[in-house]
Amino acid sequence: MERKIIELDQGWDYMHKGITKLRRILEGLPEPQFSSEEYMMLYTTIYNMCTQKPPHDFSQQLYDKYREAFEEYITSTVLPSLREKHDEFMLRELVKRWANHKVMVRWLSRFFHYLDRYFIARRSLPALNEVGLTCFRDLVYMEVHEKVRDAVIALIDKEREGEQIDRALLKNVLDIFVEIGMGQMDHYEDDFEGAMLQDTGAYYSRKASSWIEEDSCPDYMLKAKCLKKERDRVSHYLHSSSETKLSEKVQHELLVVYANRLLEKEHSGCRALLRDDKVEDLSRMYRLYCKIPKGLDPVASIFKQHITAEGNALVQQVEDAANSQASSSSGAQEQVLIRKIIELHDKYMAYVTDCFQNHTLFHKALKEAFEVFCNKTVTGSSSAELLATFCDNILKKGGSEKLSDEAIEETLEKVVKLLAYISDKDLFAEFYRKKLARRLLFDRSANDDHERSILTKLKQQCGGQFTSKMEGMVTDLTLARENQASFEDYLRNNAAAHPGIDLTVTVLTTGFWPSYKSFDLNLPAEMVKCVEIFKGFYETKTKHRKLTWIYSLGTCHINGKFDKKNIELIVSTYQAAVLLLFNSSDRLSYSEIMAQLNLTHDDLVRLLHSLSCAKYKILSKETNTKTISQSDYFEFNSKFTDK
């Protein structure tokens, strides 16, 4: 049995009734919901009209009428309702109309579904859903989007001023800008976002221009926390793609435009915050400017200038003190300087780690600042020498720095960090080695562990080459003690070889130690015997090493027989050589002493001055002056007392 033909007018009349019912439901008018029978009848009507044989296949005509149904609804109902409303009321109406329109598209797409499956697919036409949304875009959106944009921006500015607004409404409105693009962001970006960003810039430009005049730097930065509120805005109603653009716009107006004026404010800018140790404000400054390209550059520059000025002031204090006081106290002043520089480094390193979150820019600023004043000459001494002397005071017995073991370790660690800023590290090594030599050779080192510890730290900082000689010196001392023990065994086993004097010899490796002058001193007979005996012992151990005697580093304990009592004198080898001459002569001239000992004029003058003109006058001199002359005569001062 053949199916009855449905004519276009007849079929569309039935469809139009269904569409009218849907419109009444959407408008909230009294209308019962679609029953499943009604729905099926509407669907079947379309199906039948599309599957009739030509010329009764009305697919194209129905496709066109589908669009016309939307256009008629929009022009007769939607646009008039929008045109009579303004501002927030218009926004609410738009949200309602968009929601209704999407429902209408969904229902009509179902009624006309057969078109989507066959007719549209074969002809590559826009799908029903797309046609429905395009109608709204072309007829509604294109007419109202500018008014909508302005109304939304006005509400955003109200919220910025502290007023409560309906955020959910804004979210729904802005979703329309996104959804109308059907997968593209063009409408959101071109029709809303650009103008919103422009308004944001203008808004914060006005705010910043008054804040910069009225507020201190910390107060201004507190107000700049509105950046967070702008990010909050994004999470509540703007599209997530706006976050970076919005932040950059606000940052530019608040922080970039007025960066110099803000940071350089006389009583509250970056310099003042550093001067007054305003750690929280500095941290806030860092957090605000770290997000801006090159934003931290001026902050780091001021940080560097501030530290440089503080360091230079410390150096100047020592210079001024040295010029105004007796020179004897300048050494102590210089040691205080190193301690203060360490404290300065501790303080600003804490700023770098805490306020500036270890940012490389601030590490660099700190380094460059310290390099300025750590390489200055202070009261005629290089910083390399001062640092070596500071270490010496910590490590030697009776040094001026009285510290616990833990504090010593901590201080040594800090000294090595300071060394990183000294350009001539080799000069430091030279001074350090000389002082280390004196500590080791004269038994002045307070603690072997600390000596090794600082060498380990120096090695880590400057490399193995830097410390190899120093490590060699420490090892030499250990070997020298073993060598001395062997020598004592040798003497015990060779009684005939014993010189009758207690003799301790420290054998060192030339390459490790600072260079010392070696003079051909004519030793007294007692000492010559000692030297020969030790040579004999040493040759039993090795034939390939040559011993060079450094008399200037030796000490002697000699017994002085004075009128009142015998006194043990601890003197240098040279002083002992002079004094022993008086065992066989009561009185000797300057030239006789010089000839017998084979010394230079300079050395002999120094030596005789120490024995006859200094605090302890072991020799009496004729003439009785405070200087040594080549015409002077010397005698053993038998009246000397140790009081």
XYZ file of C-alpha atoms in Angstrom, residues 35-632:
598
model
C 4.420 14.022 25.079
C 6.464 11.253 23.492
C 3.671 10.805 20.904
C 3.880 14.497 19.928
C 7.664 14.321 19.681
C 7.498 11.183 17.520
C 4.860 12.748 15.249
C 7.011 15.846 14.666
C 10.106 13.739 13.946
C 8.130 11.389 11.669
C 6.615 14.283 9.731
C 10.092 15.581 8.852
C 11.263 12.055 8.054
C 8.364 11.435 5.714
C 8.715 14.802 3.957
C 12.426 14.095 3.339
C 12.005 10.518 2.105
C 9.216 11.141 -0.454
C 10.157 10.657 -4.069
C 10.879 13.770 -6.138
C 9.353 16.205 -6.653
C 7.980 15.699 -3.127
C 11.379 15.402 -1.352
C 11.257 18.670 0.643
C 14.686 18.322 2.342
C 16.081 21.623 0.996
C 12.896 23.566 1.755
C 12.777 22.176 5.327
C 16.462 23.021 5.831
C 15.670 26.622 4.842
C 12.537 26.760 6.997
C 14.554 25.473 9.980
C 16.711 28.629 9.718
C 13.672 30.853 9.112
C 12.030 29.530 12.305
C 14.985 30.858 14.350
C 15.138 34.131 12.464
C 11.422 34.774 12.961
C 11.602 33.942 16.699
C 14.615 36.199 17.212
C 13.209 39.209 15.357
C 9.715 38.957 16.813
C 10.533 38.067 20.419
C 14.222 38.049 21.417
C 15.455 41.357 20.015
C 12.505 43.470 21.262
C 12.972 42.092 24.793
C 16.686 42.987 24.713
C 16.202 46.447 23.215
C 13.978 47.610 26.039
C 16.512 46.731 28.762
C 19.827 48.340 29.742
C 22.982 47.664 31.775
C 22.684 44.798 34.242
C 19.021 44.130 33.283
C 20.042 43.741 29.650
C 22.783 41.295 30.709
C 20.288 39.162 32.627
C 17.920 39.166 29.658
C 20.745 38.181 27.308
C 21.771 35.259 29.536
C 18.152 34.081 29.665
C 17.698 34.457 25.902
C 20.933 32.594 25.144
C 19.951 29.745 27.463
C 16.487 29.554 25.809
C 18.029 29.702 22.355
C 20.288 26.745 23.105
C 17.267 24.751 24.344
C 15.392 25.657 21.173
C 18.347 24.572 19.011
C 18.525 21.282 20.875
C 14.784 20.515 20.426
C 14.511 21.611 16.805
C 17.692 19.676 15.972
C 15.940 16.575 17.276
C 12.752 17.219 15.282
C 14.785 17.819 12.116
C 17.385 15.157 12.944
C 16.840 13.240 9.704
C 18.173 16.243 7.772
C 21.449 16.096 9.726
C 21.952 12.398 9.040
C 21.443 12.326 5.297
C 20.684 15.550 3.461
C 23.238 17.776 5.271
C 25.931 15.089 5.324
C 25.641 14.502 1.555
C 25.609 18.213 0.630
C 28.353 19.243 3.120
C 26.063 21.950 4.512
C 26.399 23.503 8.019
C 24.882 21.188 10.637
C 21.552 22.073 12.273
C 23.207 22.943 15.576
C 25.600 25.316 13.816
C 22.777 26.960 11.827
C 20.842 27.604 15.055
C 23.829 29.167 16.842
C 24.808 31.195 13.771
C 21.343 32.774 13.684
C 21.778 34.009 17.252
C 25.269 35.270 16.490
C 24.296 37.146 13.338
C 21.049 38.633 14.601
C 21.425 39.039 18.380
C 25.114 39.010 19.263
C 26.197 41.320 16.452
C 23.597 43.895 17.536
C 24.209 43.892 21.295
C 27.835 42.822 21.883
C 29.214 46.372 22.216
C 26.584 47.385 24.777
C 27.132 44.093 26.585
C 30.893 44.608 26.629
C 30.529 48.129 28.058
C 28.076 46.938 30.725
C 30.417 44.111 31.790
C 33.434 46.437 31.972
C 31.413 48.936 34.041
C 30.569 46.169 36.524
C 34.222 45.056 36.711
C 35.263 48.634 37.549
C 32.540 48.787 40.213
C 33.954 45.640 41.771
C 37.455 47.153 41.673
C 36.075 50.045 43.704
C 34.865 47.609 46.351
C 31.208 47.222 45.356
C 29.518 43.822 45.402
C 28.558 42.570 41.943
C 26.870 39.458 40.598
C 29.928 37.471 39.524
C 27.827 34.518 38.338
C 26.008 36.853 35.927
C 29.315 38.069 34.475
C 30.545 34.498 34.119
C 27.398 33.569 32.167
C 27.634 36.645 29.914
C 31.307 36.068 29.123
C 30.630 32.405 28.418
C 28.395 33.661 25.558
C 31.404 35.473 24.008
C 33.321 32.183 24.153
C 30.486 29.853 23.044
C 29.404 32.071 20.157
C 32.854 31.451 18.640
C 32.000 27.742 18.354
C 35.481 26.575 19.291
C 37.313 29.775 18.302
C 38.246 32.572 20.765
C 37.995 35.413 18.207
C 34.758 36.931 19.524
C 35.894 36.819 23.170
C 39.272 38.335 22.334
C 38.210 40.914 19.720
C 34.804 41.956 21.028
C 35.495 41.890 24.782
C 39.026 41.166 25.984
C 40.834 43.932 24.063
C 38.521 46.644 25.423
C 38.591 45.142 28.931
C 42.409 45.209 28.962
C 42.420 48.788 27.680
C 40.006 49.826 30.428
C 42.105 47.954 33.017
C 45.198 49.849 31.881
C 43.405 53.196 32.118
C 41.914 52.322 35.525
C 45.249 51.364 37.097
C 47.062 54.216 35.390
C 44.713 56.631 37.215
C 45.157 54.772 40.509
C 48.939 54.550 40.241
C 49.354 58.227 39.390
C 47.669 59.228 42.676
C 49.168 56.428 44.814
C 52.721 57.272 43.750
C 52.183 60.848 44.984
C 50.408 59.979 48.240
C 51.902 56.709 49.478
C 55.196 55.467 50.840
C 56.845 52.644 48.915
C 55.621 49.912 51.362
C 52.047 51.307 51.293
C 52.104 51.484 47.512
C 53.292 47.864 47.341
C 50.477 46.785 49.671
C 48.009 48.390 47.276
C 49.743 46.643 44.385
C 48.530 43.400 45.955
C 45.352 44.100 43.936
C 47.209 42.012 41.343
C 45.981 39.019 43.308
C 42.404 40.313 43.078
C 42.755 40.536 39.315
C 43.866 36.892 39.167
C 40.893 36.112 41.403
C 38.663 37.821 38.836
C 39.901 35.439 36.160
C 39.066 32.380 38.236
C 35.524 33.671 38.889
C 34.290 35.028 35.586
C 36.951 35.840 32.972
C 38.271 33.164 30.628
C 41.494 31.518 31.851
C 43.328 32.708 28.716
C 42.990 36.303 30.012
C 45.039 35.722 33.171
C 48.526 36.398 31.789
C 47.410 39.378 29.673
C 45.493 40.926 32.563
C 48.375 40.432 35.036
C 50.861 41.937 32.593
C 48.620 44.956 31.993
C 48.183 45.648 35.724
C 51.875 45.014 36.443
C 52.839 47.407 33.676
C 50.694 50.256 35.006
C 51.440 49.732 38.711
C 55.011 48.481 38.730
C 56.750 49.154 35.415
C 55.595 52.722 34.664
C 56.537 53.984 38.149
C 59.370 51.532 38.890
C 62.094 54.167 39.198
C 60.022 56.603 41.253
C 58.812 53.825 43.539
C 62.203 52.193 44.115
C 64.005 55.515 44.488
C 61.537 57.137 46.956
C 63.794 59.050 49.334
C 62.436 57.992 52.716
C 60.742 54.713 51.859
C 62.223 53.332 48.614
C 64.456 50.309 48.182
C 67.511 52.006 49.733
C 65.523 53.043 52.807
C 64.090 49.523 53.174
C 67.608 48.057 53.065
C 68.910 50.702 55.472
C 66.096 50.032 57.951
C 66.154 46.219 57.525
C 62.521 46.085 56.345
C 62.684 42.410 55.467
C 58.945 41.922 54.871
C 58.704 44.914 52.555
C 61.769 43.770 50.617
C 60.247 40.296 50.263
C 57.049 41.885 48.940
C 59.066 44.001 46.513
C 60.762 40.857 45.244
C 57.462 38.990 44.831
C 55.938 41.893 42.881
C 58.875 42.515 40.575
C 60.058 38.930 39.974
C 57.122 38.324 37.614
C 58.102 41.252 35.369
C 60.780 40.760 32.679
C 63.908 42.582 33.913
C 61.775 43.877 36.808
C 64.366 42.835 39.391
C 67.315 44.507 37.634
C 66.926 47.909 39.365
C 66.263 46.224 42.753
C 69.449 44.145 42.421
C 71.373 47.241 41.327
C 70.273 49.181 44.445
C 71.069 46.103 46.591
C 74.592 46.043 45.146
C 75.103 49.802 45.660
C 73.848 49.555 49.251
C 76.193 46.687 50.195
C 79.120 48.377 48.434
C 78.501 51.579 50.407
C 78.293 49.684 53.721
C 81.501 47.768 52.972
C 83.352 50.904 51.880
C 82.222 52.638 55.089
C 83.699 49.808 57.197
C 87.018 50.126 55.352
C 86.974 53.917 55.775
C 86.339 53.583 59.537
C 89.521 51.523 59.885
C 91.492 54.001 57.753
C 90.239 56.913 59.869
C 90.968 55.078 63.123
C 94.483 54.229 61.913
C 95.145 57.864 61.044
C 93.914 59.180 64.391
C 95.298 56.526 66.774
C 98.680 55.114 67.603
C 99.792 52.650 64.943
C 99.978 49.845 67.526
C 96.201 49.436 67.565
C 95.774 49.357 63.784
C 96.315 45.585 63.678
C 93.400 45.048 66.043
C 91.274 47.438 63.968
C 91.992 45.438 60.821
C 90.982 42.215 62.549
C 87.730 43.850 63.670
C 87.205 44.877 60.036
C 87.367 41.263 58.810
C 84.943 40.215 61.543
C 82.560 43.023 60.514
C 82.817 42.080 56.836
C 81.942 38.483 57.774
C 78.896 39.783 59.698
C 77.951 41.959 56.718
C 78.153 38.917 54.453
C 76.026 36.836 56.841
C 73.406 39.575 56.956
C 73.061 40.115 53.227
C 73.382 36.441 52.317
C 70.313 35.944 54.536
C 68.580 38.669 52.491
C 69.484 36.837 49.278
C 68.107 33.519 50.538
C 65.071 34.794 52.463
C 63.873 38.043 50.832
C 65.092 37.363 47.308
C 64.539 33.580 47.251
C 68.092 32.760 46.156
C 67.622 34.530 42.825
C 70.853 34.467 40.786
C 70.612 38.208 40.152
C 71.001 38.932 43.882
C 73.809 36.389 44.331
C 75.591 38.244 41.517
C 74.890 41.654 43.113
C 76.249 40.451 46.478
C 79.366 38.995 44.832
C 80.105 42.135 42.817
C 79.588 44.383 45.858
C 81.950 42.354 48.043
C 84.526 42.238 45.242
C 84.675 46.048 45.393
C 85.634 46.539 49.046
C 87.240 43.130 49.621
C 89.988 44.117 47.188
C 90.829 47.472 48.752
C 94.143 48.177 50.436
C 93.523 48.916 54.111
C 96.106 50.906 56.082
C 98.747 49.814 53.599
C 97.880 46.112 53.754
C 96.168 44.141 51.021
C 92.911 42.396 51.871
C 94.653 39.098 51.064
C 97.127 39.779 53.882
C 94.391 40.893 56.304
C 92.430 37.714 55.671
C 95.520 35.546 56.174
C 96.287 37.404 59.426
C 92.688 36.935 60.587
C 93.022 33.180 60.012
C 96.326 33.213 61.874
C 94.708 34.872 64.891
C 92.064 32.169 64.979
C 94.431 29.251 64.504
C 97.448 30.189 66.618
C 97.850 29.718 70.347
C 97.005 32.864 72.274
C 95.410 34.526 69.244
C 93.102 37.491 69.749
C 90.034 35.480 68.649
C 88.884 33.402 71.645
C 86.315 31.017 70.183
C 84.861 27.566 70.812
C 85.803 24.755 68.408
C 82.401 25.005 66.758
C 82.672 28.787 66.372
C 86.178 28.420 64.918
C 84.908 25.966 62.281
C 82.020 28.278 61.438
C 84.302 31.315 61.189
C 86.810 29.475 58.989
C 83.952 28.488 56.676
C 82.973 32.156 56.382
C 86.550 33.316 55.819
C 86.896 30.888 52.925
C 83.651 32.275 51.452
C 85.144 35.781 51.652
C 88.245 34.541 49.852
C 86.018 33.912 46.809
C 85.737 37.713 46.418
C 89.486 38.386 46.575
C 90.982 38.755 43.119
C 94.576 37.914 44.069
C 94.049 34.551 45.739
C 97.693 33.603 45.131
C 98.767 36.528 47.304
C 96.506 35.224 50.088
C 98.094 31.778 49.634
C 101.560 33.291 50.010
C 100.710 35.165 53.227
C 98.778 32.209 54.584
C 101.683 29.854 53.889
C 104.156 32.113 55.709
C 101.902 32.341 58.744
C 101.156 28.611 58.630
C 104.909 27.970 58.533
C 105.437 30.036 61.687
C 102.563 28.274 63.459
C 103.914 24.859 62.535
C 107.631 25.512 63.059
C 107.313 27.363 66.353
C 104.596 25.092 67.737
C 102.095 27.933 67.765
C 99.212 26.053 66.155
C 96.311 25.700 68.597
C 94.688 22.678 66.980
C 95.815 20.354 64.174
C 92.221 19.464 63.285
C 91.371 23.098 62.560
C 94.520 23.439 60.442
C 93.451 20.463 58.329
C 89.826 21.592 58.241
C 90.567 24.995 56.711
C 92.840 23.368 54.130
C 89.942 21.091 53.126
C 87.668 24.137 52.807
C 90.283 26.037 50.782
C 90.736 23.011 48.540
C 86.992 22.843 47.847
C 86.882 26.576 47.108
C 90.091 27.040 45.105
C 91.130 23.572 43.927
C 93.850 21.085 44.877
C 96.661 23.098 43.256
C 95.940 25.979 45.639
C 96.478 23.932 48.816
C 98.996 21.304 47.696
C 101.995 23.118 49.247
C 100.112 23.896 52.468
C 99.059 20.257 52.806
C 102.681 19.299 52.139
C 103.780 21.527 55.036
C 101.378 19.874 57.486
C 102.492 16.415 56.320
C 106.155 17.494 56.573
C 105.714 18.300 60.251
C 104.339 14.831 60.953
C 107.265 13.245 59.091
C 109.710 15.567 60.873
C 108.443 14.337 64.267
C 108.976 10.745 63.158
C 112.428 11.701 61.909
C 113.286 13.289 65.279
C 112.179 10.132 67.103
C 114.518 8.090 64.839
C 117.361 10.528 65.584
C 116.835 10.112 69.323
C 116.941 6.305 68.903
C 120.152 6.719 66.907
C 121.748 8.752 69.739
C 120.654 6.229 72.356
C 122.293 3.463 70.333
C 125.471 5.494 69.629
C 126.472 6.981 72.978
C 129.791 8.188 71.548
C 127.959 10.260 68.970
C 125.925 12.221 71.549
C 126.794 15.961 71.283
C 126.112 16.651 74.964
C 123.369 19.053 73.946
C 119.696 18.280 73.448
C 119.192 18.700 69.729
C 115.900 18.797 67.828
C 116.058 19.052 64.045
C 113.013 19.645 61.846
C 113.668 18.350 58.328
C 111.435 19.990 55.722
C 110.886 19.602 51.965
C 112.089 22.755 50.192
C 109.277 22.830 47.586
C 106.444 23.093 50.120
C 107.708 25.886 52.346
C 108.192 29.623 51.827
C 111.743 30.437 50.732
C 114.081 31.360 53.596
C 117.528 32.904 53.305
C 120.374 30.576 54.140
C 123.557 32.258 55.461
C 126.985 30.775 55.954
C 126.949 31.544 59.652
C 130.123 30.528 61.457
C 128.573 28.389 64.150
C 130.167 28.073 67.597
C 132.077 24.804 68.060
C 129.309 23.306 70.240
C 126.806 23.807 67.447
C 129.135 22.597 64.689
C 129.402 19.278 66.495
C 125.583 19.009 66.612
C 125.288 19.679 62.877
C 127.915 17.056 62.026
C 126.295 14.399 64.225
C 122.888 14.993 62.630
C 124.439 14.847 59.152
C 125.937 11.499 60.055
C 122.534 10.234 61.177
C 120.728 11.595 58.118
C 123.156 9.973 55.707
C 122.290 6.599 57.202
C 118.722 7.217 55.984
C 119.300 8.737 52.536
C 122.240 9.589 50.304
C 120.284 11.569 47.698
C 119.084 14.549 49.682
C 121.045 17.662 50.532
C 120.457 19.391 53.876
C 120.378 23.203 53.864
C 120.380 24.651 57.371
C 118.029 27.596 57.982
C 119.515 29.035 61.176
C 117.095 31.989 61.139
C 114.228 29.657 62.126
C 116.068 27.940 64.971
C 115.763 28.575 68.716
C 118.203 27.760 71.510
C 117.793 27.311 75.235
C 121.070 28.485 76.838
C 122.047 28.826 80.462
C 123.188 32.345 81.423
C 125.391 32.479 84.578
C 124.619 35.914 86.022
C 125.805 37.374 89.357
C 122.547 36.821 91.186
C 121.513 33.486 89.631
C 121.572 31.337 86.559
C 118.789 32.148 84.082
C 117.672 30.020 81.125
C 117.471 32.187 78.037
C 115.372 31.228 75.021
C 117.003 32.926 72.058
C 117.376 32.576 68.300
C 120.263 30.564 66.835
C 121.939 33.831 65.790
C 121.577 35.344 69.268
C 122.969 32.143 70.793
C 125.961 32.265 68.416
C 126.751 35.826 69.593
C 126.322 35.014 73.300
C 128.486 31.873 73.134
C 131.428 34.032 71.905
C 131.543 35.570 75.402
C 132.398 32.176 76.937
C 135.946 32.732 75.679
C 136.120 36.579 75.621
C 135.082 39.180 78.219
C 134.924 42.037 75.731
C 134.468 42.046 71.951
C 134.310 44.832 69.392
C 131.662 45.084 66.698
C 134.186 44.162 63.990
C 135.521 41.165 65.987
C 131.990 39.752 66.358
C 131.354 40.347 62.667
C 134.529 38.557 61.627
C 133.962 35.578 63.916
C 130.313 35.005 62.832
C 130.583 35.976 59.124
C 127.440 38.151 59.204
C 126.396 41.147 57.080
C 126.311 44.624 58.650
C 122.496 44.790 58.552
C 122.040 41.427 60.243
C 124.657 42.126 62.890
C 123.239 45.570 63.747
C 119.791 44.029 64.218
C 121.207 41.184 66.296
C 123.339 43.306 68.632
C 120.499 45.788 69.054
C 118.208 42.963 70.247
C 120.784 41.871 72.855
C 122.001 45.247 74.130
C 119.357 47.922 73.467
C 116.023 46.079 73.780
C 114.013 45.244 76.914
C 116.366 42.432 78.042
C 119.979 43.699 77.935
C 122.028 40.491 78.032
C 125.047 42.422 76.700
C 126.217 45.812 77.885
C 127.450 48.230 75.247
C 129.967 50.964 75.099
C 129.033 53.630 73.949
C 125.854 53.827 75.968
C 123.466 54.846 73.143
C 120.291 53.319 71.732
C 121.821 52.662 68.323
C 124.555 50.266 67.220
C 127.738 51.742 65.829
C 130.653 49.873 64.205
C 132.962 51.376 66.840
C 130.976 49.881 69.760
